[in-house]
PDB file of C-alpha atoms in Angstrom:
ATOM      1  CA  UNK A   1      -0.002   0.076   0.104  1.00  0.00           C
ATOM      2  CA  UNK A   2       1.195   3.631  -0.741  1.00  0.00           C
ATOM      3  CA  UNK A   3       2.489   5.125   2.087  1.00  0.00           C
ATOM      4  CA  UNK A   4       0.562   8.478   1.197  1.00  0.00           C
ATOM      5  CA  UNK A   5      -2.723   6.445   0.930  1.00  0.00           C
ATOM      6  CA  UNK A   6      -1.941   4.983   4.619  1.00  0.00           C
ATOM      7  CA  UNK A   7      -1.017   8.402   6.083  1.00  0.00           C
ATOM      8  CA  UNK A   8      -4.405   9.627   4.959  1.00  0.00           C
ATOM      9  CA  UNK A   9      -6.486   6.910   6.005  1.00  0.00           C
ATOM     10  CA  UNK A  10      -4.811   7.294   9.491  1.00  0.00           C
ATOM     11  CA  UNK A  11      -5.881  10.855   9.213  1.00  0.00           C
ATOM     12  CA  UNK A  12      -9.381   9.647   8.083  1.00  0.00           C
ATOM     13  CA  UNK A  13      -9.694   7.280  11.068  1.00  0.00           C
ATOM     14  CA  UNK A  14      -8.614  10.045  13.632  1.00  0.00           C
ATOM     15  CA  UNK A  15     -11.404  12.335  12.298  1.00  0.00           C
ATOM     16  CA  UNK A  16     -13.575   9.623  12.608  1.00  0.00           C
ATOM     17  CA  UNK A  17     -13.076   8.929  16.458  1.00  0.00           C
ATOM     18  CA  UNK A  18     -12.853  12.869  16.990  1.00  0.00           C
ATOM     19  CA  UNK A  19     -16.171  12.863  15.223  1.00  0.00           C
ATOM     20  CA  UNK A  20     -17.457   9.980  17.032  1.00  0.00           C
ATOM     21  CA  UNK A  21     -16.152  11.860  20.352  1.00  0.00           C
ATOM     22  CA  UNK A  22     -17.624  15.185  20.008  1.00  0.00           C
ATOM     23  CA  UNK A  23     -21.257  13.486  19.288  1.00  0.00           C
ATOM     24  CA  UNK A  24     -20.647  11.992  22.933  1.00  0.00           C
ATOM     25  CA  UNK A  25     -19.181  14.996  24.251  1.00  0.00           C
ATOM     26  CA  UNK A  26     -21.900  16.389  26.934  1.00  0.00           C
ATOM     27  CA  UNK A  27     -24.352  14.136  25.833  1.00  0.00           C
ATOM     28  CA  UNK A  28     -26.575  13.960  29.038  1.00  0.00           C
ATOM     29  CA  UNK A  29     -25.755  17.488  30.519  1.00  0.00           C
ATOM     30  CA  UNK A  30     -29.130  18.947  29.639  1.00  0.00           C
ATOM     31  CA  UNK A  31     -32.581  17.310  30.533  1.00  0.00           C
ATOM     32  CA  UNK A  32     -35.135  16.212  27.767  1.00  0.00           C
ATOM     33  CA  UNK A  33     -36.875  19.394  26.306  1.00  0.00           C
ATOM     34  CA  UNK A  34     -40.447  19.217  24.704  1.00  0.00           C
ATOM     35  CA  UNK A  35     -39.954  18.074  21.801  1.00  0.00           C
ATOM     36  CA  UNK A  36     -37.774  15.156  22.951  1.00  0.00           C
ATOM     37  CA  UNK A  37     -40.409  14.329  25.492  1.00  0.00           C
ATOM     38  CA  UNK A  38     -42.899  14.567  22.455  1.00  0.00           C
ATOM     39  CA  UNK A  39     -41.031  11.687  20.863  1.00  0.00           C
ATOM     40  CA  UNK A  40     -40.827   9.628  23.847  1.00  0.00           C
ATOM     41  CA  UNK A  41     -44.312  10.290  24.912  1.00  0.00           C
ATOM     42  CA  UNK A  42     -45.072   8.842  21.250  1.00  0.00           C
ATOM     43  CA  UNK A  43     -42.936   5.919  21.633  1.00  0.00           C
ATOM     44  CA  UNK A  44     -44.375   4.956  24.988  1.00  0.00           C
ATOM     45  CA  UNK A  45     -47.971   4.170  23.199  1.00  0.00           C
ATOM     46  CA  UNK A  46     -48.987   0.910  22.650  1.00  0.00           C
ATOM     47  CA  UNK A  47     -48.315  -0.239  18.784  1.00  0.00           C
ATOM     48  CA  UNK A  48     -52.276   0.538  18.159  1.00  0.00           C
ATOM     49  CA  UNK A  49     -52.298   4.087  19.010  1.00  0.00           C
ATOM     50  CA  UNK A  50     -48.654   4.602  17.846  1.00  0.00           C
ATOM     51  CA  UNK A  51     -49.808   5.722  14.636  1.00  0.00           C
ATOM     52  CA  UNK A  52     -52.631   7.779  15.370  1.00  0.00           C
ATOM     53  CA  UNK A  53     -50.465   9.970  18.303  1.00  0.00           C
ATOM     54  CA  UNK A  54     -47.667  10.767  15.785  1.00  0.00           C
ATOM     55  CA  UNK A  55     -50.049  11.900  13.102  1.00  0.00           C
ATOM     56  CA  UNK A  56     -50.230  15.160  15.537  1.00  0.00           C
ATOM     57  CA  UNK A  57     -46.429  15.601  14.614  1.00  0.00           C
ATOM     58  CA  UNK A  58     -47.174  16.851  11.283  1.00  0.00           C
ATOM     59  CA  UNK A  59     -43.342  17.144  10.392  1.00  0.00           C
ATOM     60  CA  UNK A  60     -42.177  13.916  11.409  1.00  0.00           C
ATOM     61  CA  UNK A  61     -42.496  10.455   9.659  1.00  0.00           C
ATOM     62  CA  UNK A  62     -43.591   7.540  11.818  1.00  0.00           C
ATOM     63  CA  UNK A  63     -40.522   5.281  11.149  1.00  0.00           C
ATOM     64  CA  UNK A  64     -38.529   7.594  13.806  1.00  0.00           C
ATOM     65  CA  UNK A  65     -41.037   6.905  16.501  1.00  0.00           C
ATOM     66  CA  UNK A  66     -41.485   3.080  15.573  1.00  0.00           C
ATOM     67  CA  UNK A  67     -37.627   2.829  15.852  1.00  0.00           C
ATOM     68  CA  UNK A  68     -37.386   4.984  19.082  1.00  0.00           C
ATOM     69  CA  UNK A  69     -40.056   2.302  20.549  1.00  0.00           C
ATOM     70  CA  UNK A  70     -38.134  -0.580  19.712  1.00  0.00           C
ATOM     71  CA  UNK A  71     -35.143   1.158  21.123  1.00  0.00           C
ATOM     72  CA  UNK A  72     -36.906   2.112  24.330  1.00  0.00           C
ATOM     73  CA  UNK A  73     -37.744  -1.429  24.757  1.00  0.00           C
ATOM     74  CA  UNK A  74     -34.325  -2.921  24.155  1.00  0.00           C
ATOM     75  CA  UNK A  75     -32.796  -0.397  26.669  1.00  0.00           C
ATOM     76  CA  UNK A  76     -35.070   1.849  28.534  1.00  0.00           C
ATOM     77  CA  UNK A  77     -35.632   5.574  28.939  1.00  0.00           C
ATOM     78  CA  UNK A  78     -32.257   6.752  30.474  1.00  0.00           C
ATOM     79  CA  UNK A  79     -31.237  10.235  29.141  1.00  0.00           C
ATOM     80  CA  UNK A  80     -28.147   8.529  27.985  1.00  0.00           C
ATOM     81  CA  UNK A  81     -29.805   5.960  26.430  1.00  0.00           C
ATOM     82  CA  UNK A  82     -32.389   8.000  24.901  1.00  0.00           C
ATOM     83  CA  UNK A  83     -29.694  10.370  23.238  1.00  0.00           C
ATOM     84  CA  UNK A  84     -27.596   7.359  22.138  1.00  0.00           C
ATOM     85  CA  UNK A  85     -29.992   6.484  19.632  1.00  0.00           C
ATOM     86  CA  UNK A  86     -29.400   9.753  17.812  1.00  0.00           C
ATOM     87  CA  UNK A  87     -25.657   9.718  18.114  1.00  0.00           C
ATOM     88  CA  UNK A  88     -25.912   5.782  16.712  1.00  0.00           C
ATOM     89  CA  UNK A  89     -27.355   6.884  13.874  1.00  0.00           C
ATOM     90  CA  UNK A  90     -25.196  10.091  13.561  1.00  0.00           C
ATOM     91  CA  UNK A  91     -22.085   8.147  13.643  1.00  0.00           C
ATOM     92  CA  UNK A  92     -23.374   5.092  11.759  1.00  0.00           C
ATOM     93  CA  UNK A  93     -23.687   8.088   8.973  1.00  0.00           C
ATOM     94  CA  UNK A  94     -20.007   8.133   8.659  1.00  0.00           C
ATOM     95  CA  UNK A  95     -19.922   4.502   6.735  1.00  0.00           C
ATOM     96  CA  UNK A  96     -22.417   5.774   3.580  1.00  0.00           C
ATOM     97  CA  UNK A  97     -20.193   9.435   3.844  1.00  0.00           C
ATOM     98  CA  UNK A  98     -17.398   7.547   3.297  1.00  0.00           C
ATOM     99  CA  UNK A  99     -18.590   4.895   0.768  1.00  0.00           C
ATOM    100  CA  UNK A 100     -20.322   8.212  -1.139  1.00  0.00           C
ATOM    101  CA  UNK A 101     -16.650   9.767  -1.306  1.00  0.00           C
ATOM    102  CA  UNK A 102     -15.372   6.778  -2.473  1.00  0.00           C
ATOM    103  CA  UNK A 103     -18.342   6.217  -5.148  1.00  0.00           C
ATOM    104  CA  UNK A 104     -17.535   9.932  -6.194  1.00  0.00           C
ATOM    105  CA  UNK A 105     -13.800   9.205  -6.154  1.00  0.00           C
ATOM    106  CA  UNK A 106     -13.211  12.151  -3.832  1.00  0.00           C
ATOM    107  CA  UNK A 107      -9.630  11.785  -2.848  1.00  0.00           C
ATOM    108  CA  UNK A 108      -8.230  11.123   0.836  1.00  0.00           C
ATOM    109  CA  UNK A 109      -7.287  14.502   1.375  1.00  0.00           C
ATOM    110  CA  UNK A 110     -10.430  16.122   0.272  1.00  0.00           C
ATOM    111  CA  UNK A 111     -12.402  13.270   2.659  1.00  0.00           C
ATOM    112  CA  UNK A 112     -10.530  13.910   5.025  1.00  0.00           C
ATOM    113  CA  UNK A 113     -11.457  17.737   4.988  1.00  0.00           C
ATOM    114  CA  UNK A 114     -15.170  16.861   4.485  1.00  0.00           C
ATOM    115  CA  UNK A 115     -15.593  14.597   7.307  1.00  0.00           C
ATOM    116  CA  UNK A 116     -13.369  17.141   9.543  1.00  0.00           C
ATOM    117  CA  UNK A 117     -16.129  19.624   8.578  1.00  0.00           C
ATOM    118  CA  UNK A 118     -18.729  17.511   9.215  1.00  0.00           C
ATOM    119  CA  UNK A 119     -17.035  16.295  12.861  1.00  0.00           C
ATOM    120  CA  UNK A 120     -16.911  20.205  14.264  1.00  0.00           C
ATOM    121  CA  UNK A 121     -20.334  21.565  13.074  1.00  0.00           C
ATOM    122  CA  UNK A 122     -22.264  22.463  15.682  1.00  0.00           C
ATOM    123  CA  UNK A 123     -25.606  22.080  14.280  1.00  0.00           C
ATOM    124  CA  UNK A 124     -24.747  18.495  13.570  1.00  0.00           C
ATOM    125  CA  UNK A 125     -23.380  17.982  16.944  1.00  0.00           C
ATOM    126  CA  UNK A 126     -26.230  19.632  18.607  1.00  0.00           C
ATOM    127  CA  UNK A 127     -28.947  17.658  16.652  1.00  0.00           C
ATOM    128  CA  UNK A 128     -26.986  14.453  16.651  1.00  0.00           C
ATOM    129  CA  UNK A 129     -27.731  14.785  20.208  1.00  0.00           C
ATOM    130  CA  UNK A 130     -31.367  15.114  20.618  1.00  0.00           C
ATOM    131  CA  UNK A 131     -33.863  12.615  20.425  1.00  0.00           C
ATOM    132  CA  UNK A 132     -35.484  13.600  17.369  1.00  0.00           C
ATOM    133  CA  UNK A 133     -35.186  12.028  13.849  1.00  0.00           C
ATOM    134  CA  UNK A 134     -32.513  14.284  12.200  1.00  0.00           C
ATOM    135  CA  UNK A 135     -29.525  11.975  12.499  1.00  0.00           C
ATOM    136  CA  UNK A 136     -31.907   9.212  11.062  1.00  0.00           C
ATOM    137  CA  UNK A 137     -32.628  11.573   8.459  1.00  0.00           C
ATOM    138  CA  UNK A 138     -28.803  12.256   7.763  1.00  0.00           C
ATOM    139  CA  UNK A 139     -28.294   8.914   7.548  1.00  0.00           C
ATOM    140  CA  UNK A 140     -30.896   7.936   5.244  1.00  0.00           C
ATOM    141  CA  UNK A 141     -29.982  10.780   2.938  1.00  0.00           C
ATOM    142  CA  UNK A 142     -26.239  10.124   2.756  1.00  0.00           C
ATOM    143  CA  UNK A 143     -26.895   5.849   2.046  1.00  0.00           C
ATOM    144  CA  UNK A 144     -29.473   7.157  -0.504  1.00  0.00           C
ATOM    145  CA  UNK A 145     -27.073   9.500  -2.232  1.00  0.00           C
ATOM    146  CA  UNK A 146     -24.726   6.624  -2.357  1.00  0.00           C
ATOM    147  CA  UNK A 147     -26.969   4.336  -3.745  1.00  0.00           C
ATOM    148  CA  UNK A 148     -27.875   6.672  -6.317  1.00  0.00           C
ATOM    149  CA  UNK A 149     -23.861   7.440  -7.112  1.00  0.00           C
ATOM    150  CA  UNK A 150     -23.168   4.241  -7.341  1.00  0.00           C
ATOM    151  CA  UNK A 151     -26.364   3.101  -9.459  1.00  0.00           C
ATOM    152  CA  UNK A 152     -25.356   6.119 -12.198  1.00  0.00           C
ATOM    153  CA  UNK A 153     -21.573   4.520 -12.257  1.00  0.00           C
ATOM    154  CA  UNK A 154     -22.224   0.936 -12.246  1.00  0.00           C
ATOM    155  CA  UNK A 155     -25.987   0.863 -13.990  1.00  0.00           C
ATOM    156  CA  UNK A 156     -27.303  -1.892 -11.566  1.00  0.00           C
ATOM    157  CA  UNK A 157     -29.396  -2.268  -8.359  1.00  0.00           C
ATOM    158  CA  UNK A 158     -31.596  -0.340  -8.646  1.00  0.00           C
ATOM    159  CA  UNK A 159     -33.900  -2.590  -6.509  1.00  0.00           C
ATOM    160  CA  UNK A 160     -31.792  -1.102  -3.435  1.00  0.00           C
ATOM    161  CA  UNK A 161     -32.208   2.373  -4.140  1.00  0.00           C
ATOM    162  CA  UNK A 162     -36.176   2.141  -4.756  1.00  0.00           C
TER     163      UNK A 162
END
């Protein structure tokens, strides 16, 4: 392996670590606020009433609440566990972001810089720490963009994209 390529892969790995650490930084310093409490309350509904209840939230689709309900059933309702749900998807977003960069043939230096911008972006850190659907949206948006560029370059696997 080329030493320059290895060096940049190490830099990217270091930036990924910083990205992850910043998502956990002060994660439980504040209590849940109204929108987060609404999400937890919606997830606390039984399966029969869940969709009726989330219809009151005209902005966010029900998938977030369904996944949050399952997440709560697995680990409970501590502030750390609830906020870790969003952090989990924010961290998972690194994978489709990296594959998108590779698919677009973006070099390692530019990928490292772009990832550093994502890592240090205050708004992305804030929304990765809220019990809201923004981190999930970022994950699916990056995943969709990667699949779309993959389809454009390879011309196959449209069924995954759809």
